[in-house]
Amino acid sequence: MEVMWTTLVLALVAGALTLAKGRSESGCILQGTPRPASFSQPGDFVIGGMFNIHSYVITTEHNYTSRPEAPQCTGSDKLEHPTFSRTIPSDYFQAAALARLVKNFGWTWIGAVRSDMDYGNNGMAAFLQAARAEGICVEYSEAFYRTNPREKVRRVAEVIRRSTARVIVAFVALGDMLVLLSELEGKALAPLQWIGSEAWVTEREMLRFRLFAGAIGFSIRRSVIPGLRDFLLDLGPEQISRSPVLTKFWESTFGCSLGGGQSAAGRKPCDGKQNLRDLQNSYTDTSQLRISNMVYKAVYAIAHAMHSIICTDEPNTPPHCNTSIPVEPRQVTEHLRKVNFSRNGYKVSFDANGDPVATYELVNWQVTRDGHMEFVTVGHYDASAPDGQVFIVNKNITWAGGQPQVNSP
């Protein structure tokens, strides 16, 4: 579900202009032979999500006599891909921010768990390095993966249960976190203060677990893209059917087939009464689509870079643009690293490595008066702010177990 929603969001935002054209009399027609986007293709500007579209996997030939190594992704390797830029902060910066958060609240004795894959292993390695520099001691550091034998996950859960550390930093993917919870739920546990990584700390699927009441962590800042919600909700079957991703989403959501006949899944034809405005899910709540904002920023960043190449801006005069100027990919990369603008409440700029300034919201899991759990933004982190203003807490935090503070040995 996590990957499906990410793919859907990318298709919606990155393909919005194509669908918008499709709403006019003449739709967009694919010219030539389709081919997968690749960094090795000169002239291609790939705008994608945080998974396969910009990652290559190092594979090895297996002889089936020993357990194979886990896949190693190299999409962010700046030596191999020097033109790679991102609009979401690197996990390296998130790890440093988490260490600073732990230090800020005076916790010096913690536990650590991570997903046993690149995301968790690299993120936790960066966190532990930053934590040591802050004088933080780690009682244990455990790794697991959702497909591990249950005994392995049970052992990790037992380490957590028996430890003296009351603060746990979890650099864990959502799917792995759900597996760990199945082992922790129902066990006698002292109140644990969970510190979550961005991968799971704002996932609504997790809100049903009371174990995480009081959890805190950093998330990508939320923002509503102007006009996106109305655009998405106004799409009808004709526009939806032009996109395979949206067609699959429509048919699975409404349980009918857009093809006009009985589908292979046994769905009846859609009767035209289906309306996206009747839905209440992540599709309609565009404020939750943090990834869409990253794609939105990327499109505008490339547009600004190309504008600076073909246009001359003089004070108090309209820009003069020469669209006949040939634009080389290397030019766009060079100008992309120099862009500095604000869009939709976000500042967009890149350093020499193509990384943005690390900015996050500090999110706290709080129980409402009616007993439900909700995410509350209680502060923010901005690595570009002056000393003393990088990490700001501006609202009351609810701690684990309803305690006024967390005492870590």
mmCIF file of C-alpha atoms in Angstrom:
data_model
loop_
_atom_site.group_PDB
_atom_site.id
_atom_site.type_symbol
_atom_site.label_atom_id
_atom_site.label_comp_id
_atom_site.label_asym_id
_atom_site.label_seq_id
_atom_site.Cartn_x
_atom_site.Cartn_y
_atom_site.Cartn_z
ATOM 1 C CA MET A 1 0.000 0.000 0.000
ATOM 2 C CA GLU A 2 2.886 2.362 0.855
ATOM 3 C CA VAL A 3 4.529 1.875 -2.559
ATOM 4 C CA MET A 4 1.171 2.022 -4.377
ATOM 5 C CA TRP A 5 0.320 5.413 -2.843
ATOM 6 C CA THR A 6 3.798 6.745 -3.594
ATOM 7 C CA THR A 7 3.515 5.627 -7.222
ATOM 8 C CA LEU A 8 0.043 7.114 -7.457
ATOM 9 C CA VAL A 9 1.172 10.457 -6.069
ATOM 10 C CA LEU A 10 4.052 10.675 -8.530
ATOM 11 C CA ALA A 11 1.742 9.835 -11.412
ATOM 12 C CA LEU A 12 -0.722 12.491 -10.295
ATOM 13 C CA VAL A 13 1.713 15.338 -9.771
ATOM 14 C CA ALA A 14 4.365 14.677 -12.404
ATOM 15 C CA GLY A 15 1.690 13.821 -14.959
ATOM 16 C CA ALA A 16 -0.765 16.566 -14.073
ATOM 17 C CA LEU A 17 0.039 18.678 -17.136
ATOM 18 C CA THR A 18 -0.472 15.705 -19.443
ATOM 19 C CA LEU A 19 -3.866 14.944 -17.920
ATOM 20 C CA ALA A 20 -4.800 18.607 -18.017
ATOM 21 C CA LYS A 21 -4.198 18.613 -21.757
ATOM 22 C CA GLY A 22 -6.276 15.462 -21.973
ATOM 23 C CA ARG A 23 -9.215 17.402 -20.647
ATOM 24 C CA SER A 24 -9.248 19.567 -23.763
ATOM 25 C CA GLU A 25 -10.503 18.504 -27.161
ATOM 26 C CA SER A 26 -7.190 17.006 -28.231
ATOM 27 C CA GLY A 27 -5.284 14.712 -25.898
ATOM 28 C CA CYS A 28 -1.537 14.102 -25.723
ATOM 29 C CA ILE A 29 -0.235 11.363 -28.029
ATOM 30 C CA LEU A 30 2.935 9.425 -27.327
ATOM 31 C CA GLN A 31 5.454 9.869 -30.120
ATOM 32 C CA GLY A 32 8.094 7.274 -30.904
ATOM 33 C CA THR A 33 9.026 4.146 -28.973
ATOM 34 C CA PRO A 34 8.689 4.291 -25.166
ATOM 35 C CA ARG A 35 11.861 3.657 -23.229
ATOM 36 C CA PRO A 36 12.591 3.658 -19.501
ATOM 37 C CA ALA A 37 14.106 6.841 -18.081
ATOM 38 C CA SER A 38 17.753 6.467 -17.129
ATOM 39 C CA PHE A 39 20.469 8.732 -15.822
ATOM 40 C CA SER A 40 22.665 7.424 -18.616
ATOM 41 C CA GLN A 41 20.394 8.909 -21.294
ATOM 42 C CA PRO A 42 21.813 12.308 -22.332
ATOM 43 C CA GLY A 43 19.232 15.064 -22.257
ATOM 44 C CA ASP A 44 16.768 13.340 -19.900
ATOM 45 C CA PHE A 45 15.664 15.118 -16.730
ATOM 46 C CA VAL A 46 14.229 12.479 -14.448
ATOM 47 C CA ILE A 47 11.772 13.680 -11.803
ATOM 48 C CA GLY A 48 10.889 10.786 -9.585
ATOM 49 C CA GLY A 49 10.150 9.490 -6.146
ATOM 50 C CA MET A 50 12.347 7.996 -3.481
ATOM 51 C CA PHE A 51 12.544 4.488 -4.902
ATOM 52 C CA ASN A 52 13.316 2.599 -8.124
ATOM 53 C CA ILE A 53 12.931 5.480 -10.574
ATOM 54 C CA HIS A 54 16.292 6.863 -9.469
ATOM 55 C CA SER A 55 17.979 3.821 -7.998
ATOM 56 C CA TYR A 56 20.086 1.136 -9.540
ATOM 57 C CA VAL A 57 20.561 -2.130 -7.696
ATOM 58 C CA ILE A 58 23.937 -3.818 -7.531
ATOM 59 C CA THR A 59 23.304 -7.488 -8.214
ATOM 60 C CA THR A 60 25.655 -10.435 -7.850
ATOM 61 C CA GLU A 61 25.637 -13.885 -9.363
ATOM 62 C CA HIS A 62 24.444 -16.364 -6.735
ATOM 63 C CA ASN A 63 25.786 -19.911 -6.495
ATOM 64 C CA TYR A 64 23.043 -21.022 -4.042
ATOM 65 C CA THR A 65 25.638 -22.346 -1.583
ATOM 66 C CA SER A 66 25.484 -19.352 0.755
ATOM 67 C CA ARG A 67 22.929 -16.735 1.740
ATOM 68 C CA PRO A 68 23.000 -13.811 -0.743
ATOM 69 C CA GLU A 69 23.841 -10.285 0.349
ATOM 70 C CA ALA A 70 20.990 -7.784 0.650
ATOM 71 C CA PRO A 71 20.482 -5.548 -2.432
ATOM 72 C CA GLN A 72 22.566 -2.363 -2.391
ATOM 73 C CA CYS A 73 21.037 0.701 -4.016
ATOM 74 C CA THR A 74 23.309 3.420 -5.391
ATOM 75 C CA GLY A 75 20.850 6.040 -6.630
ATOM 76 C CA SER A 76 22.244 8.803 -4.410
ATOM 77 C CA ASP A 77 25.927 8.110 -5.044
ATOM 78 C CA LYS A 78 27.198 11.561 -6.088
ATOM 79 C CA LEU A 79 30.388 10.076 -7.565
ATOM 80 C CA GLU A 80 28.449 7.751 -9.851
ATOM 81 C CA HIS A 81 25.617 10.228 -10.494
ATOM 82 C CA PRO A 82 27.112 13.741 -10.149
ATOM 83 C CA THR A 83 23.990 15.380 -11.601
ATOM 84 C CA PHE A 84 21.683 13.823 -8.994
ATOM 85 C CA SER A 85 19.796 16.393 -6.899
ATOM 86 C CA ARG A 86 17.047 15.931 -4.344
ATOM 87 C CA THR A 87 14.244 18.066 -2.957
ATOM 88 C CA ILE A 88 13.874 15.950 0.172
ATOM 89 C CA PRO A 89 16.698 16.040 2.739
ATOM 90 C CA SER A 90 19.083 13.104 2.804
ATOM 91 C CA ASP A 91 18.663 10.574 5.616
ATOM 92 C CA TYR A 92 22.139 11.643 6.722
ATOM 93 C CA PHE A 93 20.694 15.029 7.721
ATOM 94 C CA GLN A 94 17.692 13.373 9.364
ATOM 95 C CA ALA A 95 20.036 11.241 11.460
ATOM 96 C CA ALA A 96 21.917 14.331 12.616
ATOM 97 C CA ALA A 97 18.626 16.055 13.457
ATOM 98 C CA LEU A 98 17.452 13.040 15.493
ATOM 99 C CA ALA A 99 20.696 13.045 17.485
ATOM 100 C CA ARG A 100 20.242 16.728 18.191
ATOM 101 C CA LEU A 101 16.646 16.095 19.291
ATOM 102 C CA VAL A 102 17.744 13.389 21.758
ATOM 103 C CA LYS A 103 20.467 15.642 23.139
ATOM 104 C CA ASN A 104 18.042 18.579 23.432
ATOM 105 C CA PHE A 105 15.822 16.663 25.866
ATOM 106 C CA GLY A 106 18.768 15.488 27.949
ATOM 107 C CA TRP A 107 18.541 11.774 27.134
ATOM 108 C CA THR A 108 21.946 10.144 27.336
ATOM 109 C CA TRP A 109 21.003 6.441 27.627
ATOM 110 C CA ILE A 110 18.950 5.085 24.737
ATOM 111 C CA GLY A 111 18.121 1.983 22.722
ATOM 112 C CA ALA A 112 18.183 1.788 18.923
ATOM 113 C CA VAL A 113 16.411 -0.410 16.373
ATOM 114 C CA ARG A 114 16.666 -0.312 12.609
ATOM 115 C CA SER A 115 15.509 -2.003 9.432
ATOM 116 C CA ASP A 116 18.142 -4.446 8.212
ATOM 117 C CA MET A 117 18.463 -2.844 4.782
ATOM 118 C CA ASP A 118 20.158 0.217 3.288
ATOM 119 C CA TYR A 119 17.619 2.683 4.695
ATOM 120 C CA GLY A 120 17.902 1.470 8.267
ATOM 121 C CA ASN A 121 21.560 0.449 8.319
ATOM 122 C CA ASN A 122 22.907 3.633 6.722
ATOM 123 C CA GLY A 123 20.526 5.886 8.616
ATOM 124 C CA MET A 124 21.335 4.295 11.956
ATOM 125 C CA ALA A 125 25.083 4.348 11.268
ATOM 126 C CA ALA A 126 24.849 8.106 10.662
ATOM 127 C CA PHE A 127 22.717 8.546 13.787
ATOM 128 C CA LEU A 128 25.085 6.572 16.035
ATOM 129 C CA GLN A 129 28.029 8.618 14.801
ATOM 130 C CA ALA A 130 26.183 11.873 15.523
ATOM 131 C CA ALA A 131 24.953 10.524 18.885
ATOM 132 C CA ARG A 132 28.474 9.682 20.028
ATOM 133 C CA ALA A 133 29.555 13.213 19.167
ATOM 134 C CA GLU A 134 26.711 14.489 21.391
ATOM 135 C CA GLY A 135 27.782 12.299 24.339
ATOM 136 C CA ILE A 136 24.811 9.912 24.000
ATOM 137 C CA CYS A 137 25.299 6.290 25.062
ATOM 138 C CA VAL A 138 23.487 3.415 23.329
ATOM 139 C CA GLU A 139 22.482 0.374 25.391
ATOM 140 C CA TYR A 140 21.723 -1.752 22.319
ATOM 141 C CA SER A 141 21.413 -1.464 18.549
ATOM 142 C CA GLU A 142 19.255 -4.155 16.968
ATOM 143 C CA ALA A 143 18.478 -4.845 13.300
ATOM 144 C CA PHE A 144 15.666 -6.873 11.756
ATOM 145 C CA TYR A 145 13.676 -7.184 8.555
ATOM 146 C CA ARG A 146 10.032 -8.026 7.996
ATOM 147 C CA THR A 147 10.828 -11.362 6.312
ATOM 148 C CA ASN A 148 13.165 -12.557 9.061
ATOM 149 C CA PRO A 149 12.110 -15.700 10.948
ATOM 150 C CA ARG A 150 9.707 -14.803 13.714
ATOM 151 C CA GLU A 151 12.239 -15.924 16.284
ATOM 152 C CA LYS A 152 14.611 -13.146 15.164
ATOM 153 C CA VAL A 153 11.932 -10.452 15.528
ATOM 154 C CA ARG A 154 10.841 -11.945 18.859
ATOM 155 C CA ARG A 155 14.421 -11.668 20.112
ATOM 156 C CA VAL A 156 14.554 -7.974 19.167
ATOM 157 C CA ALA A 157 11.258 -7.397 20.983
ATOM 158 C CA GLU A 158 12.643 -9.161 24.045
ATOM 159 C CA VAL A 159 15.771 -6.974 24.030
ATOM 160 C CA ILE A 160 13.522 -3.904 24.030
ATOM 161 C CA ARG A 161 11.355 -5.289 26.828
ATOM 162 C CA ARG A 162 14.247 -6.248 29.116
ATOM 163 C CA SER A 163 16.422 -3.166 28.545
ATOM 164 C CA THR A 164 16.794 -0.307 31.013
ATOM 165 C CA ALA A 165 16.680 2.378 28.289
ATOM 166 C CA ARG A 166 13.290 4.093 28.217
ATOM 167 C CA VAL A 167 14.031 6.054 25.023
ATOM 168 C CA ILE A 168 14.169 4.172 21.708
ATOM 169 C CA VAL A 169 15.265 5.603 18.369
ATOM 170 C CA ALA A 170 13.659 3.615 15.543
ATOM 171 C CA PHE A 171 15.151 4.084 12.054
ATOM 172 C CA VAL A 172 12.671 1.614 10.643
ATOM 173 C CA ALA A 173 10.578 1.256 7.478
ATOM 174 C CA LEU A 174 6.801 1.153 7.917
ATOM 175 C CA GLY A 175 6.401 -2.527 6.985
ATOM 176 C CA ASP A 176 9.111 -3.572 9.424
ATOM 177 C CA MET A 177 7.605 -1.461 12.190
ATOM 178 C CA LEU A 178 4.279 -3.252 11.820
ATOM 179 C CA VAL A 179 6.025 -6.622 12.216
ATOM 180 C CA LEU A 180 7.822 -5.458 15.360
ATOM 181 C CA LEU A 181 4.570 -4.179 16.834
ATOM 182 C CA SER A 182 2.946 -7.566 16.444
ATOM 183 C CA GLU A 183 5.588 -8.887 18.840
ATOM 184 C CA LEU A 184 5.470 -5.982 21.307
ATOM 185 C CA GLU A 185 1.702 -5.610 21.605
ATOM 186 C CA GLY A 186 0.196 -7.254 24.638
ATOM 187 C CA LYS A 187 3.520 -7.613 26.443
ATOM 188 C CA ALA A 188 4.116 -5.986 29.825
ATOM 189 C CA LEU A 189 6.165 -2.922 28.943
ATOM 190 C CA ALA A 190 7.203 0.126 30.929
ATOM 191 C CA PRO A 191 6.287 3.367 29.092
ATOM 192 C CA LEU A 192 8.686 3.712 26.168
ATOM 193 C CA GLN A 193 9.502 7.025 24.535
ATOM 194 C CA TRP A 194 9.701 6.260 20.814
ATOM 195 C CA ILE A 195 11.720 8.537 18.548
ATOM 196 C CA GLY A 196 10.627 7.861 14.978
ATOM 197 C CA SER A 197 12.246 8.332 11.605
ATOM 198 C CA GLU A 198 10.314 9.970 8.787
ATOM 199 C CA ALA A 199 9.426 6.613 7.207
ATOM 200 C CA TRP A 200 6.812 5.774 9.849
ATOM 201 C CA VAL A 201 6.317 8.602 12.321
ATOM 202 C CA THR A 202 3.455 10.242 10.391
ATOM 203 C CA GLU A 203 1.846 7.150 8.861
ATOM 204 C CA ARG A 204 -1.873 7.172 9.713
ATOM 205 C CA GLU A 205 -1.912 3.383 9.594
ATOM 206 C CA MET A 206 0.103 3.440 12.834
ATOM 207 C CA LEU A 207 -2.315 5.614 14.810
ATOM 208 C CA ARG A 208 -4.284 2.605 16.020
ATOM 209 C CA PHE A 209 -1.346 1.430 18.123
ATOM 210 C CA ARG A 210 -1.627 2.917 21.616
ATOM 211 C CA LEU A 211 1.910 1.748 22.285
ATOM 212 C CA PHE A 212 3.136 4.835 20.423
ATOM 213 C CA ALA A 213 1.204 7.473 22.382
ATOM 214 C CA GLY A 214 3.693 10.255 23.053
ATOM 215 C CA ALA A 215 6.035 9.291 20.188
ATOM 216 C CA ILE A 216 7.934 12.139 18.542
ATOM 217 C CA GLY A 217 9.947 12.419 15.360
ATOM 218 C CA PHE A 218 10.748 14.500 12.331
ATOM 219 C CA SER A 219 8.607 14.555 9.214
ATOM 220 C CA ILE A 220 8.656 16.312 5.883
ATOM 221 C CA ARG A 221 6.704 19.518 6.165
ATOM 222 C CA ARG A 222 3.093 19.354 4.989
ATOM 223 C CA SER A 223 1.723 21.822 2.492
ATOM 224 C CA VAL A 224 -1.288 22.023 0.207
ATOM 225 C CA ILE A 225 -0.463 22.495 -3.478
ATOM 226 C CA PRO A 226 -2.781 25.234 -4.784
ATOM 227 C CA GLY A 227 -5.475 23.780 -7.048
ATOM 228 C CA LEU A 228 -4.285 20.158 -6.780
ATOM 229 C CA ARG A 229 -7.239 18.892 -4.752
ATOM 230 C CA ASP A 230 -9.874 20.370 -7.080
ATOM 231 C CA PHE A 231 -7.967 19.127 -10.117
ATOM 232 C CA LEU A 232 -7.813 15.582 -8.771
ATOM 233 C CA LEU A 233 -11.423 15.468 -7.635
ATOM 234 C CA ASP A 234 -12.714 16.839 -10.944
ATOM 235 C CA LEU A 235 -11.178 13.999 -12.949
ATOM 236 C CA GLY A 236 -13.826 11.798 -14.541
ATOM 237 C CA PRO A 237 -13.706 8.309 -16.066
ATOM 238 C CA GLU A 238 -12.608 9.643 -19.467
ATOM 239 C CA GLN A 239 -9.513 11.343 -18.073
ATOM 240 C CA ILE A 240 -8.807 8.545 -15.588
ATOM 241 C CA SER A 241 -8.846 5.880 -18.313
ATOM 242 C CA ARG A 242 -5.915 7.591 -20.067
ATOM 243 C CA SER A 243 -3.614 6.656 -17.183
ATOM 244 C CA PRO A 244 -2.971 2.967 -16.326
ATOM 245 C CA VAL A 245 -2.051 3.896 -12.726
ATOM 246 C CA LEU A 246 -5.207 5.965 -12.201
ATOM 247 C CA THR A 247 -7.343 3.333 -13.923
ATOM 248 C CA LYS A 248 -6.093 0.688 -11.496
ATOM 249 C CA PHE A 249 -6.733 3.047 -8.574
ATOM 250 C CA TRP A 250 -10.273 3.885 -9.789
ATOM 251 C CA GLU A 251 -11.249 0.253 -10.379
ATOM 252 C CA SER A 252 -9.885 -0.999 -7.055
ATOM 253 C CA THR A 253 -11.501 1.899 -5.170
ATOM 254 C CA PHE A 254 -14.977 1.653 -6.703
ATOM 255 C CA GLY A 255 -14.945 -2.076 -7.460
ATOM 256 C CA CYS A 256 -15.911 -1.661 -11.102
ATOM 257 C CA SER A 257 -14.287 -1.903 -14.531
ATOM 258 C CA LEU A 258 -13.615 1.117 -16.756
ATOM 259 C CA GLY A 259 -13.162 -1.147 -19.767
ATOM 260 C CA GLY A 260 -16.900 -1.419 -20.394
ATOM 261 C CA GLY A 261 -17.101 -5.182 -19.914
ATOM 262 C CA GLN A 262 -16.674 -7.727 -17.151
ATOM 263 C CA SER A 263 -13.089 -7.478 -15.871
ATOM 264 C CA ALA A 264 -10.782 -10.400 -15.162
ATOM 265 C CA ALA A 265 -11.323 -9.678 -11.460
ATOM 266 C CA GLY A 266 -15.049 -10.143 -11.926
ATOM 267 C CA ARG A 267 -15.898 -6.447 -11.594
ATOM 268 C CA LYS A 268 -18.973 -5.078 -13.314
ATOM 269 C CA PRO A 269 -18.652 -2.098 -15.675
ATOM 270 C CA CYS A 270 -18.612 1.315 -13.975
ATOM 271 C CA ASP A 271 -22.012 2.962 -14.376
ATOM 272 C CA GLY A 272 -20.796 6.570 -14.311
ATOM 273 C CA LYS A 273 -22.134 7.310 -10.833
ATOM 274 C CA GLN A 274 -18.727 6.990 -9.196
ATOM 275 C CA ASN A 275 -17.431 10.306 -7.851
ATOM 276 C CA LEU A 276 -14.024 10.943 -6.318
ATOM 277 C CA ARG A 277 -15.507 13.664 -4.110
ATOM 278 C CA ASP A 278 -17.361 10.958 -2.187
ATOM 279 C CA LEU A 279 -14.075 9.439 -1.003
ATOM 280 C CA GLN A 280 -12.395 10.028 2.332
ATOM 281 C CA ASN A 281 -8.825 8.786 2.038
ATOM 282 C CA SER A 282 -5.259 9.889 1.297
ATOM 283 C CA TYR A 283 -6.243 10.702 -2.275
ATOM 284 C CA THR A 284 -8.703 13.405 -1.190
ATOM 285 C CA ASP A 285 -6.596 14.711 1.719
ATOM 286 C CA THR A 286 -3.868 16.337 -0.350
ATOM 287 C CA SER A 287 -2.366 17.999 2.740
ATOM 288 C CA GLN A 288 -0.991 14.556 3.638
ATOM 289 C CA LEU A 289 0.782 14.065 0.305
ATOM 290 C CA ARG A 290 4.252 15.164 1.383
ATOM 291 C CA ILE A 291 5.890 13.389 -1.556
ATOM 292 C CA SER A 292 3.781 15.341 -4.043
ATOM 293 C CA ASN A 293 5.283 18.562 -2.679
ATOM 294 C CA MET A 294 8.762 17.235 -3.358
ATOM 295 C CA VAL A 295 7.865 16.536 -6.995
ATOM 296 C CA TYR A 296 6.172 19.935 -7.215
ATOM 297 C CA LYS A 297 9.362 21.620 -6.019
ATOM 298 C CA ALA A 298 11.475 19.599 -8.461
ATOM 299 C CA VAL A 299 9.392 20.672 -11.474
ATOM 300 C CA TYR A 300 9.654 24.325 -10.511
ATOM 301 C CA ALA A 301 13.383 24.024 -9.783
ATOM 302 C CA ILE A 302 14.078 22.730 -13.305
ATOM 303 C CA ALA A 303 11.804 25.417 -14.753
ATOM 304 C CA HIS A 304 13.746 28.112 -12.874
ATOM 305 C CA ALA A 305 17.050 26.645 -14.062
ATOM 306 C CA MET A 306 15.941 26.630 -17.716
ATOM 307 C CA HIS A 307 14.476 30.122 -17.345
ATOM 308 C CA SER A 308 17.849 31.439 -16.174
ATOM 309 C CA ILE A 309 19.467 29.987 -19.323
ATOM 310 C CA ILE A 310 17.097 31.241 -22.000
ATOM 311 C CA CYS A 311 15.780 34.419 -20.383
ATOM 312 C CA THR A 312 17.340 37.771 -19.523
ATOM 313 C CA ASP A 313 15.828 39.477 -16.519
ATOM 314 C CA GLU A 314 16.367 43.195 -16.187
ATOM 315 C CA PRO A 315 15.035 45.277 -13.282
ATOM 316 C CA ASN A 316 11.617 46.855 -13.928
ATOM 317 C CA THR A 317 11.290 45.233 -17.359
ATOM 318 C CA PRO A 318 9.533 42.044 -18.510
ATOM 319 C CA PRO A 319 11.916 39.105 -19.026
ATOM 320 C CA HIS A 320 13.158 38.562 -22.576
ATOM 321 C CA CYS A 321 13.300 34.866 -23.455
ATOM 322 C CA ASN A 322 14.846 33.249 -26.514
ATOM 323 C CA THR A 323 13.349 29.772 -26.785
ATOM 324 C CA SER A 324 15.475 28.966 -29.837
ATOM 325 C CA ILE A 325 18.638 28.787 -27.738
ATOM 326 C CA PRO A 326 19.857 25.167 -27.571
ATOM 327 C CA VAL A 327 19.925 24.029 -23.953
ATOM 328 C CA GLU A 328 22.506 21.464 -22.908
ATOM 329 C CA PRO A 329 21.785 19.148 -19.952
ATOM 330 C CA ARG A 330 25.014 20.196 -18.235
ATOM 331 C CA GLN A 331 23.855 23.826 -18.356
ATOM 332 C CA VAL A 332 20.633 22.926 -16.620
ATOM 333 C CA THR A 333 22.536 21.037 -13.922
ATOM 334 C CA GLU A 334 24.831 24.006 -13.315
ATOM 335 C CA HIS A 335 21.959 26.480 -13.104
ATOM 336 C CA LEU A 336 19.876 24.071 -11.004
ATOM 337 C CA ARG A 337 22.485 24.231 -8.244
ATOM 338 C CA LYS A 338 22.117 28.043 -8.217
ATOM 339 C CA VAL A 339 18.326 28.351 -7.998
ATOM 340 C CA ASN A 340 16.959 30.110 -4.945
ATOM 341 C CA PHE A 341 13.232 30.771 -4.805
ATOM 342 C CA SER A 342 10.138 30.184 -2.706
ATOM 343 C CA ARG A 343 7.098 28.232 -3.841
ATOM 344 C CA ASN A 344 4.042 27.109 -1.920
ATOM 345 C CA GLY A 345 5.621 28.159 1.373
ATOM 346 C CA TYR A 346 8.861 26.290 0.659
ATOM 347 C CA LYS A 347 12.295 27.753 0.067
ATOM 348 C CA VAL A 348 14.035 25.860 -2.719
ATOM 349 C CA SER A 349 17.803 25.832 -3.105
ATOM 350 C CA PHE A 350 20.598 23.283 -3.371
ATOM 351 C CA ASP A 351 24.142 23.021 -2.071
ATOM 352 C CA ALA A 352 27.133 21.992 -4.184
ATOM 353 C CA ASN A 353 26.135 18.311 -3.770
ATOM 354 C CA GLY A 354 22.570 18.891 -4.934
ATOM 355 C CA ASP A 355 21.087 18.576 -1.448
ATOM 356 C CA PRO A 356 18.452 20.959 -0.047
ATOM 357 C CA VAL A 357 18.588 22.610 3.351
ATOM 358 C CA ALA A 358 17.432 20.112 5.983
ATOM 359 C CA THR A 359 14.076 21.308 7.303
ATOM 360 C CA TYR A 360 11.551 19.184 9.203
ATOM 361 C CA GLU A 361 8.435 19.413 11.316
ATOM 362 C CA LEU A 362 8.632 17.952 14.815
ATOM 363 C CA VAL A 363 5.558 15.738 15.195
ATOM 364 C CA ASN A 364 4.108 14.408 18.459
ATOM 365 C CA TRP A 365 1.505 11.642 18.829
ATOM 366 C CA GLN A 366 -1.156 13.019 21.162
ATOM 367 C CA VAL A 367 -4.388 11.509 22.457
ATOM 368 C CA THR A 368 -7.443 13.726 21.899
ATOM 369 C CA ARG A 369 -10.288 14.262 24.375
ATOM 370 C CA ASP A 370 -12.398 11.653 22.603
ATOM 371 C CA GLY A 371 -9.622 9.073 22.989
ATOM 372 C CA HIS A 372 -8.291 9.103 19.442
ATOM 373 C CA MET A 373 -4.662 9.617 18.538
ATOM 374 C CA GLU A 374 -3.517 12.381 16.204
ATOM 375 C CA PHE A 375 -0.322 13.920 14.870
ATOM 376 C CA VAL A 376 0.411 17.360 16.293
ATOM 377 C CA THR A 377 3.192 19.583 14.973
ATOM 378 C CA VAL A 378 4.985 20.881 18.069
ATOM 379 C CA GLY A 379 8.121 22.406 16.569
ATOM 380 C CA HIS A 380 10.500 22.493 13.655
ATOM 381 C CA TYR A 381 14.112 21.959 12.634
ATOM 382 C CA ASP A 382 15.906 24.218 10.147
ATOM 383 C CA ALA A 383 19.600 23.549 9.597
ATOM 384 C CA SER A 384 20.023 26.963 7.919
ATOM 385 C CA ALA A 385 18.762 28.925 10.951
ATOM 386 C CA PRO A 386 21.147 30.845 13.237
ATOM 387 C CA ASP A 387 22.599 29.098 16.285
ATOM 388 C CA GLY A 388 19.970 28.705 18.960
ATOM 389 C CA GLN A 389 17.141 28.670 16.414
ATOM 390 C CA VAL A 390 17.901 25.458 14.500
ATOM 391 C CA PHE A 391 15.678 23.323 16.720
ATOM 392 C CA ILE A 392 12.557 25.027 18.076
ATOM 393 C CA VAL A 393 9.767 23.524 20.209
ATOM 394 C CA ASN A 394 6.769 25.873 20.320
ATOM 395 C CA LYS A 395 3.971 23.656 21.687
ATOM 396 C CA ASN A 396 3.512 21.342 24.649
ATOM 397 C CA ILE A 397 4.640 17.765 24.073
ATOM 398 C CA THR A 398 2.764 14.719 25.336
ATOM 399 C CA TRP A 399 5.286 12.145 26.547
ATOM 400 C CA ALA A 400 5.016 8.358 26.736
ATOM 401 C CA GLY A 401 2.719 7.173 29.518
ATOM 402 C CA GLY A 402 1.379 10.699 30.016
ATOM 403 C CA GLN A 403 4.491 11.604 32.016
ATOM 404 C CA PRO A 404 5.513 15.264 32.437
ATOM 405 C CA GLN A 405 8.986 14.226 31.306
ATOM 406 C CA VAL A 406 10.959 11.137 30.325
ATOM 407 C CA ASN A 407 13.665 9.987 32.712
ATOM 408 C CA SER A 408 16.371 8.051 30.947
ATOM 409 C CA PRO A 409 18.977 6.296 33.114
#
